[in-house]
Structure formats: C-alpha cells, structure tokens
Short mmCIF file of C-alpha atoms and ligand atoms in Angstrom, two decimals:
data_model
loop_
_atom_site.label_atom_id
_atom_site.label_comp_id
_atom_site.label_asym_id
_atom_site.label_seq_id
_atom_site.Cartn_x
_atom_site.Cartn_y
_atom_site.Cartn_z
CA MET E 97 188.04 166.80 186.91
CA GLU E 98 191.08 164.63 187.61
CA LYS E 99 191.50 166.10 191.06
CA PHE E 100 188.13 164.60 192.06
CA GLN E 101 189.14 161.07 191.07
CA PRO E 102 188.67 158.67 194.00
CA VAL E 103 191.87 157.35 195.62
CA ALA E 104 190.14 154.43 197.35
CA GLY E 105 186.96 152.39 196.98
CA ASN E 106 183.47 153.84 197.28
CA GLY E 107 184.43 157.43 196.47
CA LEU E 108 187.15 158.46 198.97
CA LEU E 109 189.04 161.44 197.54
CA ASP E 110 192.62 162.59 197.97
CA ARG E 111 193.01 164.32 201.35
CA ARG E 112 194.14 167.47 199.53
CA ALA E 113 191.20 167.48 197.07
CA PHE E 114 189.32 170.14 199.02
CA LEU E 115 192.38 172.40 198.85
CA ARG E 116 193.04 171.74 195.18
CA GLY E 117 189.37 171.69 194.27
CA GLY E 118 188.97 175.11 195.83
CA ALA E 119 185.75 176.99 195.38
CA ALA E 120 184.20 174.61 192.86
CA LEU E 121 184.41 171.67 195.23
CA ALA E 122 183.32 173.72 198.24
CA ALA E 123 180.27 174.90 196.30
CA ALA E 124 179.45 171.32 195.38
CA VAL E 125 179.48 170.46 199.08
CA THR E 126 177.55 173.38 200.48
CA GLY E 127 175.59 174.89 197.62
CA TYR E 128 176.41 178.38 198.95
CA ALA E 129 177.37 179.62 195.52
CA ARG E 130 173.71 179.85 194.52
CA ALA E 131 173.15 183.60 194.82
CA GLU E 132 170.08 184.77 196.75
CA PRO E 133 169.24 188.29 197.95
CA LEU E 134 169.99 188.63 201.70
CA ALA E 135 166.90 189.15 203.84
CA GLU E 136 166.89 191.76 206.63
CA ALA E 137 166.40 189.59 209.76
CA PRO E 138 164.85 190.86 213.04
CA TRP E 139 168.24 190.73 214.82
CA SER E 140 169.62 193.13 212.23
CA LYS E 141 167.04 195.80 213.00
CA GLU E 142 167.60 196.53 216.71
CA PRO E 143 170.37 196.39 219.33
CA GLY E 144 171.21 192.92 220.54
CA GLU E 145 171.02 191.28 223.98
CA LEU E 146 172.98 192.39 227.01
CA VAL E 147 176.46 190.92 227.10
CA PRO E 148 176.67 188.50 230.05
CA ALA E 149 179.62 188.48 232.48
CA TYR E 150 180.32 184.82 231.61
CA GLY E 151 179.42 183.70 228.11
CA THR E 152 177.51 180.54 227.25
CA PRO E 153 176.75 178.99 223.84
CA SER E 154 173.80 180.17 221.73
CA LYS E 155 170.34 178.93 222.72
CA PHE E 156 170.27 177.24 219.31
CA GLU E 157 173.02 174.88 220.44
CA LYS E 158 171.07 173.26 223.29
CA ALA E 159 171.80 169.79 221.90
CA ALA E 160 175.53 170.17 222.51
CA VAL E 161 175.45 168.93 226.09
CA ARG E 162 176.83 165.95 227.97
CA THR E 163 174.70 162.85 228.58
CA LEU E 164 174.49 161.84 232.24
CA SER E 165 174.34 158.42 233.89
CA ASN E 166 172.50 159.76 236.95
CA PRO E 167 170.68 162.95 235.95
CA LYS E 168 168.51 162.85 239.09
CA GLY E 169 171.37 162.07 241.45
CA GLU E 170 170.72 158.33 241.46
CA PRO E 171 173.27 156.72 243.81
CA ARG E 172 175.82 155.46 241.35
CA THR E 173 178.99 156.74 239.68
CA SER E 174 178.34 159.98 237.76
CA HIS E 175 179.31 159.70 234.11
CA ALA E 176 178.99 162.75 231.84
CA ARG E 177 179.88 162.04 228.21
CA THR E 178 181.33 164.46 225.65
CA PRO E 179 179.12 165.02 222.53
CA HIS E 180 181.89 164.41 219.97
CA GLN E 181 179.37 164.30 217.10
CA LEU E 182 178.60 168.00 217.70
CA LEU E 183 182.18 169.24 218.15
CA GLN E 184 185.00 170.07 215.75
CA GLY E 185 188.65 170.87 216.43
CA THR E 186 190.51 169.22 219.29
CA ALA E 187 190.05 171.22 222.53
CA THR E 188 187.03 170.07 224.51
CA PRO E 189 185.12 173.04 225.98
CA ASN E 190 185.35 172.93 229.77
CA GLY E 191 181.60 172.53 230.22
CA LEU E 192 181.62 169.52 227.88
CA HIS E 193 184.73 167.76 229.25
CA PHE E 194 183.67 164.24 230.15
CA THR E 195 183.47 163.59 233.87
CA ILE E 196 183.56 160.45 235.98
CA SER E 197 183.09 161.07 239.66
CA HIS E 198 182.61 158.02 241.84
CA ALA E 199 180.92 159.96 244.63
CA GLY E 200 179.95 163.27 243.05
CA ASN E 201 182.14 166.34 242.62
CA ALA E 202 183.84 167.45 245.82
CA ASP E 203 182.96 171.10 246.55
CA ILE E 204 186.33 172.37 247.75
CA ASP E 205 187.18 175.75 249.27
CA PRO E 206 190.62 176.44 247.81
CA ALA E 207 191.63 178.45 250.88
CA GLN E 208 191.30 175.30 252.99
CA HIS E 209 192.69 172.78 250.53
CA ARG E 210 196.17 171.29 251.05
CA LEU E 211 198.41 168.99 249.00
CA ALA E 212 200.88 166.93 251.07
CA ILE E 213 203.94 165.27 249.53
CA HIS E 214 205.46 162.81 251.98
CA GLY E 215 206.80 159.27 252.47
CA LEU E 216 210.21 158.47 250.96
CA VAL E 217 211.23 162.11 250.51
CA LYS E 218 213.98 164.14 252.17
CA ARG E 219 211.52 166.82 253.38
CA ALA E 220 207.77 166.35 253.53
CA LEU E 221 206.00 169.48 252.26
CA VAL E 222 202.45 170.82 252.27
CA PHE E 223 201.22 173.18 249.53
CA THR E 224 198.16 175.39 249.19
CA PRO E 225 196.72 176.15 245.72
CA GLU E 226 198.09 179.66 246.19
CA THR E 227 201.67 178.56 246.96
CA LEU E 228 201.56 176.11 244.04
CA SER E 229 200.53 178.79 241.57
CA ARG E 230 203.67 180.78 242.45
CA TYR E 231 205.90 178.04 240.96
CA PRO E 232 206.95 178.28 237.31
CA LEU E 233 203.93 176.94 235.42
CA VAL E 234 203.88 174.89 232.23
CA SER E 235 201.03 174.38 229.74
CA ARG E 236 200.41 171.37 227.54
CA PHE E 237 197.55 169.77 225.68
CA ALA E 238 196.63 166.28 226.81
CA PHE E 239 193.65 164.00 226.44
CA VAL E 240 192.14 162.21 229.42
CA GLU E 241 190.33 158.95 228.66
CA CYS E 242 188.56 156.56 231.01
CA GLY E 243 189.85 152.98 230.75
CA GLY E 244 186.19 152.03 230.21
CA ASN E 245 185.70 154.33 227.21
CA SER E 246 184.42 152.48 224.11
CA ALA E 247 183.76 149.34 226.20
CA PRO E 248 180.22 149.01 224.68
CA LEU E 249 182.08 147.69 221.60
CA PHE E 250 182.96 144.51 223.51
CA SER E 251 179.23 143.65 223.18
CA PRO E 252 178.58 140.57 221.02
CA GLU E 253 176.18 142.54 218.77
CA PRO E 254 176.67 146.07 217.43
CA ILE E 255 174.84 148.66 219.49
CA GLN E 256 172.82 151.51 217.99
CA ALA E 257 174.19 154.38 220.02
CA THR E 258 175.80 157.72 219.23
CA VAL E 259 179.54 158.37 219.22
CA GLN E 260 178.88 160.22 222.47
CA ALA E 261 177.47 157.08 224.11
CA ILE E 262 180.23 154.87 222.73
CA HIS E 263 183.35 157.07 222.85
CA GLY E 264 182.25 160.00 225.04
CA LEU E 265 184.51 159.18 228.00
CA ALA E 266 187.52 160.93 226.44
CA SER E 267 188.24 164.65 226.19
CA CYS E 268 191.20 166.91 225.52
CA ALA E 269 192.26 170.21 227.09
CA GLU E 270 195.18 172.52 227.54
CA TRP E 271 196.30 171.96 231.14
CA THR E 272 198.49 174.39 233.06
CA GLY E 273 200.19 173.57 236.32
CA VAL E 274 203.37 172.67 238.12
CA PRO E 275 205.44 169.72 236.83
CA LEU E 276 205.82 167.14 239.58
CA ALA E 277 209.52 166.97 238.78
CA THR E 278 209.77 170.56 240.08
CA LEU E 279 207.94 169.75 243.33
CA LEU E 280 209.95 166.56 243.93
CA GLU E 281 213.15 168.47 243.41
CA GLU E 282 212.05 170.59 246.31
CA THR E 283 211.06 167.67 248.59
CA GLY E 284 214.03 165.54 247.54
CA VAL E 285 213.49 161.86 246.68
CA ASP E 286 214.79 158.96 248.78
CA ALA E 287 216.76 156.48 246.62
CA LYS E 288 214.40 153.67 247.74
CA ALA E 289 211.29 155.36 246.29
CA LYS E 290 209.75 153.56 243.26
CA TRP E 291 206.05 154.47 243.40
CA VAL E 292 203.88 157.46 244.21
CA ILE E 293 200.45 156.89 245.75
CA ALA E 294 198.10 159.68 244.71
CA GLU E 295 194.95 160.32 246.75
CA GLY E 296 191.93 162.56 246.20
CA ALA E 297 190.06 164.69 248.74
CA ASP E 298 186.61 163.41 247.64
CA SER E 299 184.75 161.11 250.05
CA PRO E 300 186.04 157.80 248.57
CA HIS E 301 189.59 159.24 248.71
CA LEU E 302 190.19 157.57 245.36
CA SER E 303 193.82 156.51 245.24
CA ARG E 304 196.11 155.06 242.60
CA SER E 305 199.78 154.03 242.48
CA VAL E 306 201.94 155.64 239.81
CA PRO E 307 205.51 154.58 238.95
CA LEU E 308 207.95 157.30 240.08
CA GLU E 309 209.42 157.26 236.56
CA LYS E 310 206.14 158.54 235.06
CA ILE E 311 205.81 161.16 237.80
CA LEU E 312 209.28 162.52 236.97
CA ASP E 313 208.72 162.27 233.20
CA ASP E 314 205.63 164.36 232.38
CA ALA E 315 203.22 164.36 235.35
CA MET E 316 201.75 167.68 236.45
CA VAL E 317 199.64 169.08 239.25
CA ALA E 318 197.13 170.86 237.00
CA LEU E 319 195.58 174.10 238.26
CA TYR E 320 194.12 175.43 234.99
CA GLN E 321 192.05 173.83 232.21
CA ASN E 322 191.82 175.67 228.88
CA SER E 323 193.15 178.78 230.64
CA GLU E 324 190.59 178.96 233.43
CA ARG E 325 190.79 177.22 236.80
CA VAL E 326 190.23 173.46 236.64
CA MET E 327 186.47 172.78 236.69
CA PRO E 328 184.89 171.20 239.81
CA GLY E 329 184.24 168.06 237.74
CA GLN E 330 187.90 167.90 236.73
CA GLY E 331 189.17 168.19 240.31
CA TYR E 332 189.09 171.84 241.43
CA PRO E 333 191.35 173.22 242.76
CA MET E 334 193.94 170.71 241.50
CA ARG E 335 194.27 167.35 239.81
CA LEU E 336 197.04 164.95 238.94
CA LEU E 337 197.60 164.92 235.17
CA LEU E 338 199.34 161.84 233.76
CA PRO E 339 199.37 162.51 230.01
CA GLY E 340 198.29 159.46 228.00
CA TRP E 341 197.63 157.23 231.01
CA GLU E 342 194.39 155.65 232.17
CA GLY E 343 191.82 158.25 233.22
CA ASN E 344 191.29 156.76 236.66
CA MET E 345 194.93 157.43 237.61
CA ASN E 346 194.51 161.18 236.94
CA VAL E 347 193.41 161.73 240.54
CA LYS E 348 191.09 164.71 240.96
CA TRP E 349 190.85 166.96 244.04
CA LEU E 350 194.43 165.82 244.64
CA ARG E 351 195.42 166.07 248.32
CA ARG E 352 198.22 163.58 248.96
CA LEU E 353 201.23 162.11 247.15
CA GLU E 354 203.12 159.47 249.12
CA LEU E 355 206.42 158.10 247.81
CA THR E 356 206.76 154.38 248.53
CA GLU E 357 208.75 151.28 247.58
CA GLN E 358 205.65 149.28 246.56
CA PRO E 359 202.33 150.04 244.86
CA ALA E 360 199.34 150.35 247.21
CA MET E 361 197.21 147.80 245.30
CA SER E 362 194.25 150.11 245.96
CA TYR E 363 190.63 149.21 245.17
CA TYR E 364 190.60 150.66 241.67
CA GLU E 365 193.94 149.28 240.54
CA SER E 366 193.40 145.80 241.89
CA ARG E 367 189.73 145.37 241.01
CA THR E 368 188.08 147.76 238.54
CA TYR E 369 190.96 148.63 236.25
CA ALA E 370 192.65 145.21 236.11
CA PRO E 371 191.14 143.90 232.82
CA ILE E 372 190.50 140.15 232.83
CA LEU E 373 191.62 138.02 229.87
CA PRO E 374 189.72 135.02 228.48
CA SER E 375 192.33 132.76 230.15
CA GLY E 376 191.11 134.01 233.51
CA LYS E 377 194.33 135.93 234.13
CA ALA E 378 194.18 139.70 234.57
CA TYR E 379 196.45 142.57 233.69
CA GLN E 380 198.00 143.72 236.95
CA PHE E 381 198.35 147.28 235.67
CA TYR E 382 197.22 148.73 232.36
CA PHE E 383 198.57 152.25 232.36
CA ILE E 384 198.61 153.43 228.75
CA GLN E 385 195.59 154.44 226.69
CA GLU E 386 196.62 152.80 223.42
CA VAL E 387 196.28 154.31 219.92
CA LYS E 388 192.65 154.89 218.92
CA SER E 389 190.55 156.81 216.40
CA PHE E 390 186.88 157.13 215.53
CA ILE E 391 184.85 159.04 212.97
CA THR E 392 182.68 161.75 214.54
CA GLN E 393 181.07 163.10 211.32
CA PRO E 394 179.13 161.35 209.92
CA SER E 395 178.09 159.08 212.78
CA VAL E 396 174.98 157.48 214.27
CA GLY E 397 172.11 159.96 214.52
CA PHE E 398 173.66 162.31 211.96
CA GLY E 399 172.84 160.99 208.53
CA MET E 400 173.66 162.06 205.01
CA LYS E 401 171.57 164.57 203.08
CA GLY E 402 171.65 163.07 199.62
CA PRO E 403 174.51 161.96 197.39
CA GLY E 404 177.40 164.38 196.87
CA PHE E 405 180.58 165.66 198.52
CA TYR E 406 181.07 165.23 202.28
CA GLU E 407 183.96 165.67 204.63
CA ILE E 408 184.60 162.70 206.88
CA SER E 409 186.12 163.89 210.15
CA GLY E 410 187.17 162.36 213.43
CA ILE E 411 189.58 162.21 216.34
CA ALA E 412 192.74 160.15 216.83
CA TYR E 413 195.01 159.94 219.87
CA SER E 414 197.57 157.75 221.57
CA GLY E 415 198.94 157.57 225.10
CA ASN E 416 202.30 156.67 223.56
CA GLY E 417 202.91 160.00 221.80
CA ARG E 418 201.97 161.68 218.54
CA ILE E 419 199.59 160.37 215.89
CA THR E 420 201.59 159.78 212.70
CA LYS E 421 198.91 158.55 210.29
CA VAL E 422 195.17 157.96 210.01
CA MET E 423 193.75 155.86 207.18
CA VAL E 424 190.05 155.95 206.28
CA SER E 425 188.02 153.33 204.43
CA ALA E 426 184.56 153.69 202.89
CA ASP E 427 184.28 150.02 201.90
CA ALA E 428 184.58 148.21 205.24
CA GLY E 429 188.38 148.04 205.17
CA LYS E 430 188.91 146.64 201.66
CA THR E 431 190.69 149.81 200.49
CA TRP E 432 192.09 152.76 202.43
CA ALA E 433 193.06 156.40 201.82
CA GLU E 434 195.22 158.59 204.04
CA ALA E 435 193.40 161.36 205.92
CA ALA E 436 194.79 164.89 206.43
CA LEU E 437 195.93 165.56 210.02
CA GLN E 438 195.09 169.00 211.33
CA GLU E 439 198.15 170.85 212.65
CA PRO E 440 199.44 171.13 215.27
CA VAL E 441 199.75 167.40 215.91
CA MET E 442 200.67 167.12 219.59
CA SER E 443 201.86 164.22 221.69
CA LYS E 444 199.19 162.48 223.82
CA SER E 445 196.53 164.89 222.52
CA PHE E 446 193.50 164.72 220.28
CA THR E 447 194.42 165.00 216.59
CA ARG E 448 191.64 165.97 214.18
CA PHE E 449 191.67 164.07 210.89
CA ARG E 450 189.67 164.89 207.77
CA ILE E 451 189.16 163.45 204.30
CA PRO E 452 186.81 164.41 201.46
CA TRP E 453 184.35 161.84 200.20
CA GLN E 454 182.04 161.68 197.24
CA TRP E 455 179.11 159.62 198.40
CA ASN E 456 177.35 158.04 195.45
CA GLY E 457 174.20 157.31 197.45
CA GLY E 458 174.93 153.61 197.79
CA PRO E 459 175.70 151.53 200.88
CA ALA E 460 179.10 152.21 202.43
CA VAL E 461 180.94 151.26 205.64
CA LEU E 462 183.19 153.98 207.08
CA GLN E 463 186.17 153.13 209.26
CA SER E 464 189.26 154.94 210.54
CA ARG E 465 192.54 153.44 211.68
CA ALA E 466 195.37 155.32 213.44
CA TRP E 467 199.13 154.85 213.86
CA ASP E 468 201.29 156.42 216.58
CA ALA E 469 204.90 157.58 216.91
CA LEU E 470 205.96 154.28 218.51
CA GLY E 471 204.70 152.45 215.41
CA ASN E 472 201.62 151.04 217.14
CA VAL E 473 198.62 150.53 214.90
CA GLN E 474 195.00 150.55 216.02
CA PRO E 475 193.77 146.93 216.01
CA THR E 476 190.78 145.58 214.10
CA ARG E 477 187.85 144.44 216.21
CA ALA E 478 188.61 140.81 215.30
CA GLU E 479 192.13 141.22 216.67
CA ILE E 480 191.07 142.69 219.99
CA VAL E 481 188.26 140.16 220.43
CA ALA E 482 190.67 137.28 219.74
CA GLN E 483 192.93 138.59 222.48
CA ARG E 484 190.39 139.81 225.02
CA GLY E 485 187.05 138.08 224.33
CA VAL E 486 183.56 139.64 224.18
CA ALA E 487 181.19 140.65 226.94
CA SER E 488 178.58 138.10 227.96
CA ARG E 489 175.33 137.96 225.98
CA VAL E 490 173.38 137.07 229.12
CA PRO E 491 172.17 139.95 231.26
CA PRO E 492 173.43 141.27 233.56
CA PRO E 493 176.49 141.87 231.43
CA THR E 494 179.62 140.49 233.07
CA ALA E 495 182.29 142.89 234.19
CA PHE E 496 184.79 141.57 231.66
CA PRO E 497 186.12 142.49 229.26
CA SER E 498 185.10 146.06 229.96
CA GLN E 499 188.27 148.12 229.77
CA HIS E 500 190.74 149.40 227.21
CA TYR E 501 188.90 148.83 223.92
CA ASN E 502 190.82 150.66 221.19
CA ALA E 503 189.82 148.78 218.03
CA ILE E 504 188.31 150.19 214.84
CA THR E 505 184.73 151.52 214.87
CA SER E 506 182.55 150.93 211.78
CA TRP E 507 179.63 153.11 210.68
CA ALA E 508 177.40 151.69 207.92
CA ILE E 509 175.64 154.16 205.64
CA ASP E 510 172.54 152.79 203.94
CA ALA E 511 170.93 153.98 200.71
CA ASN E 512 168.67 156.50 202.51
CA GLY E 513 171.73 158.02 204.18
CA SER E 514 171.17 156.92 207.76
CA VAL E 515 174.12 155.68 209.82
CA ARG E 516 174.23 152.45 211.82
CA HIS E 517 176.91 150.95 214.01
CA VAL E 518 178.12 147.62 212.60
CA TYR E 519 180.90 145.12 213.18
CA ALA E 520 182.83 144.77 209.91
N1 MTE G 153 189.49 161.75 243.39
C1 MTE G 153 188.97 161.22 242.27
N2 MTE G 153 189.73 161.19 241.16
C2 MTE G 153 189.24 160.65 240.02
C3 MTE G 153 187.94 160.09 239.97
C4 MTE G 153 187.13 160.15 241.15
O1 MTE G 153 185.98 159.71 241.20
N3 MTE G 153 187.69 160.72 242.28
N4 MTE G 153 187.49 159.50 238.80
C5 MTE G 153 188.55 158.95 237.96
C6 MTE G 153 188.13 158.40 236.69
S1 MTE G 153 187.41 156.86 236.73
C7 MTE G 153 188.44 158.99 235.51
S2 MTE G 153 188.13 158.22 234.04
C8 MTE G 153 189.02 160.36 235.46
C9 MTE G 153 188.10 161.25 234.68
O2 MTE G 153 188.58 162.56 234.66
P1 MTE G 153 187.58 163.75 234.33
O3 MTE G 153 186.34 163.52 235.17
O4 MTE G 153 188.31 165.00 234.64
O5 MTE G 153 187.28 163.64 232.87
O6 MTE G 153 189.20 160.91 236.76
C10 MTE G 153 189.66 159.98 237.70
N5 MTE G 153 190.03 160.65 238.91
MO1 MO G 154 187.49 155.92 234.62
#
C-alpha cells in the first residue's frame, strides 16, 4: 500500500499514484470492478436515430452550455461564459468558447468583407477572406482570456458562484490563419512604424493599439477555429489573434490594421482596460495575461460523493509561454504536492493538470498554484490584494480593481462533501 501514501497534507497522493496503482486504485475510485450482468437497454434493440449533417452533443448533456449576461438581448455587453466544471482536456468546443461582444455578433457576408493594411507601409493592401486563405497557413493552440476574467475574486467577501461564473471568460482553441509577419512582408513596413491599430467591422468598430514587435512575433489573422471557420462570436470571417495577450486586443471581425508611430489611445485601452491601482495611478497598458490556474473538478456546485479516491483536475495557462509546474494543496496552502501536467504542454495554451487525492471525509481547502517558463509564479490572493486593492463593499461596485486577477482560487470542502468558495 506504500504507493497510496500521501505526499502532502490532507491526503494528496503522488501524481503518478493512479498509474502505479493501476486497476486496484481505479476500482477504488469508480467501483466499476463490481461485476453485474449487463442489461439489454432499449437502444440496443432497434436501429438508432438518423445521423444529422452537423453533430451536436447528446441531449443528456444539456447542462454543458454557456451562461449569458443578456439572454433576452438586454442592451448591454454580451458575455457568454465557458462551463469549465463540465469540460475536460484543453480544447474548448467552438460552441462553448467564451464570447464577449460589446454590441452583439456582427453578421458578416464573407464575400463582402475586406481587411485593409495601411498607414506606415510601403504598399497599402486590401485582402478578402478568400485571398487570405491562399497564403501559407499556420496552426497553433492559444488561449484567449478577457482582462476581466476572475475579477469577482477582487470582492471583499468570497462569492458562492461556479468556476464558470468566476473563471469562464477564458477559452482555448487551435487557431489557423496567416501570420501577420507574412502579410507585412508583402506590404513592407516603414522604418518609423512602432504600433499597429487594429479595428473591427462591428458597429462600435472596437479598436486597440498593438506594438509592432508583437505583431511581427506571433500575431495571426485567424480564419479557422478548431479546424472549422472561426465562429460568428469569435469574429467570423477573421479575427486578430495575439497569443497570451489581453482578450480585448484580439480584435474580432477584423477589417483594418493601420501602422503608426504612436498608439491610438482608443476607448478600451485608455478607459476600460487600464487597471487602476490603490495609489490612484493606472496601468497605461496591461498586455499580458499573467500565469494563472484554477481547479475545475471538484468545484462549487459539484460536490464529493463520500470519502475515497478522487482526481483533482484543473487548467493552468500563462501569456508568457509554457506552464512548467502546478502545485496543489488540500490544506489551504500549508503543504503542497506537484500535479501531473497532461502532454502536450504548449506555450500560451491551456494545460490540464491532475493529481489523485484520498479524501478522508473531513474538511479540506483545495488550491492550485502555477509556474511559467519565465519563472513567474501565480500570486496568493493576499499578494494581489496588497498590490491592487479590493473592490468596494458598497453597491454599486466600483470599477476598480476589476481587471487582471490571476491569484490562487480556494475551494473549501466541508464534511458533507459540498464545495464553497473561500479566501484562504
Ligand atoms: N470587434 C470586436 N472585437 C472584440 C470584441 C468586440 O466586442 N468587438 N470584444 C473583445 C473582448 S472584450 C474580448 S475579451 C475578446 C473575446 O474574444 P472571444 O469573444 O472570441 O472569446 O474579444 C475582443 N475583441
Ligand atoms: Mo474583454
């Protein structure tokens, strides 16, 4: 039984225990080894349903949907949050990719859509989706995360909400498109150019300024999302993809890229996404989505079913590059054990982590903490609050701090197995 010895407080097991424990441990978790005769179910007795032209999930998976901020079209920004507590793996299905659209999803006819690249270039050029898709394409996985994701955790008191409500404004997909370096090679770049102003074709013409360096490094005009055309909510027929950078800068329904000497100081970069510090000063730009992780199973709303073996699982990612390590605690951060990272671990992408746990039925506080390839470590909540402050207690909640929360999330398990959000 040595392989089931805890490696950290409150019953955390070695990350390889499930592998080494093999069938005995798996049976302890699931109970499937108890032999029962198989029943002949109705679906085994007749031909099945017609195969649809476009598949959708089983009717038994109705709960795996996004939660909406304006389900009836209320006039406000549309937020659709990814149900992380119901997903495994790392690629977000296209229908569950989180969406933030400030004025709804533009309904664009690709035959009429144009992308102009102009300003400080040698030759201004205009592309159609069709001409763009004839360039050499590249594919890469990348997460997109809204700068406001996880901001509920700036609240002075813990909030009893699901991981979807707290961390649902981040998703990950395989994007395929044309690297902007390729397109700028074709337009030529004036030596004076330092910034690229990206603008969308939706009615607010959302625009953001991006340093030319980032554009030439790994920016892409994405045409495909998980192998099919980019979804309307993700910017059909094309979006700017800036791997690892603030969601808002990943301009959807992309129609214009203007090379300039100075940033535009557009509405979103000078107001919404300029996080204010307790000193009253604000970040002028906050490009990178810093290293973060959170546990998706178990989490609020999905409790434990009696003492025994469980797998703790979650997502880690960093806008700086690869995830190098995730540590998990079951005793509110007193002791930690290293989680297994699911291969492949890709730069600026979701990384699934997992660790086996023997829950003894007593109170426990689960936390995860991630490290990235640049050596950044996910902060504790105390650290981020000391630096950035907490949101006001008095309604209406103040606008600050409301962006770029990447500290540790804590889930408390009580003796009856239910999960609560706590600050620990
Ligand atoms: N043109 C345009 N681009 C946009 C937006 C928008 O409303 N219009 N929303 C932005 C915001 S706030 C975020 S967080 C990301 C979200 O990308 P997604 O909806 O594909 O997940 O898109 C950004 N790009
Ligand atoms: Mo956003």
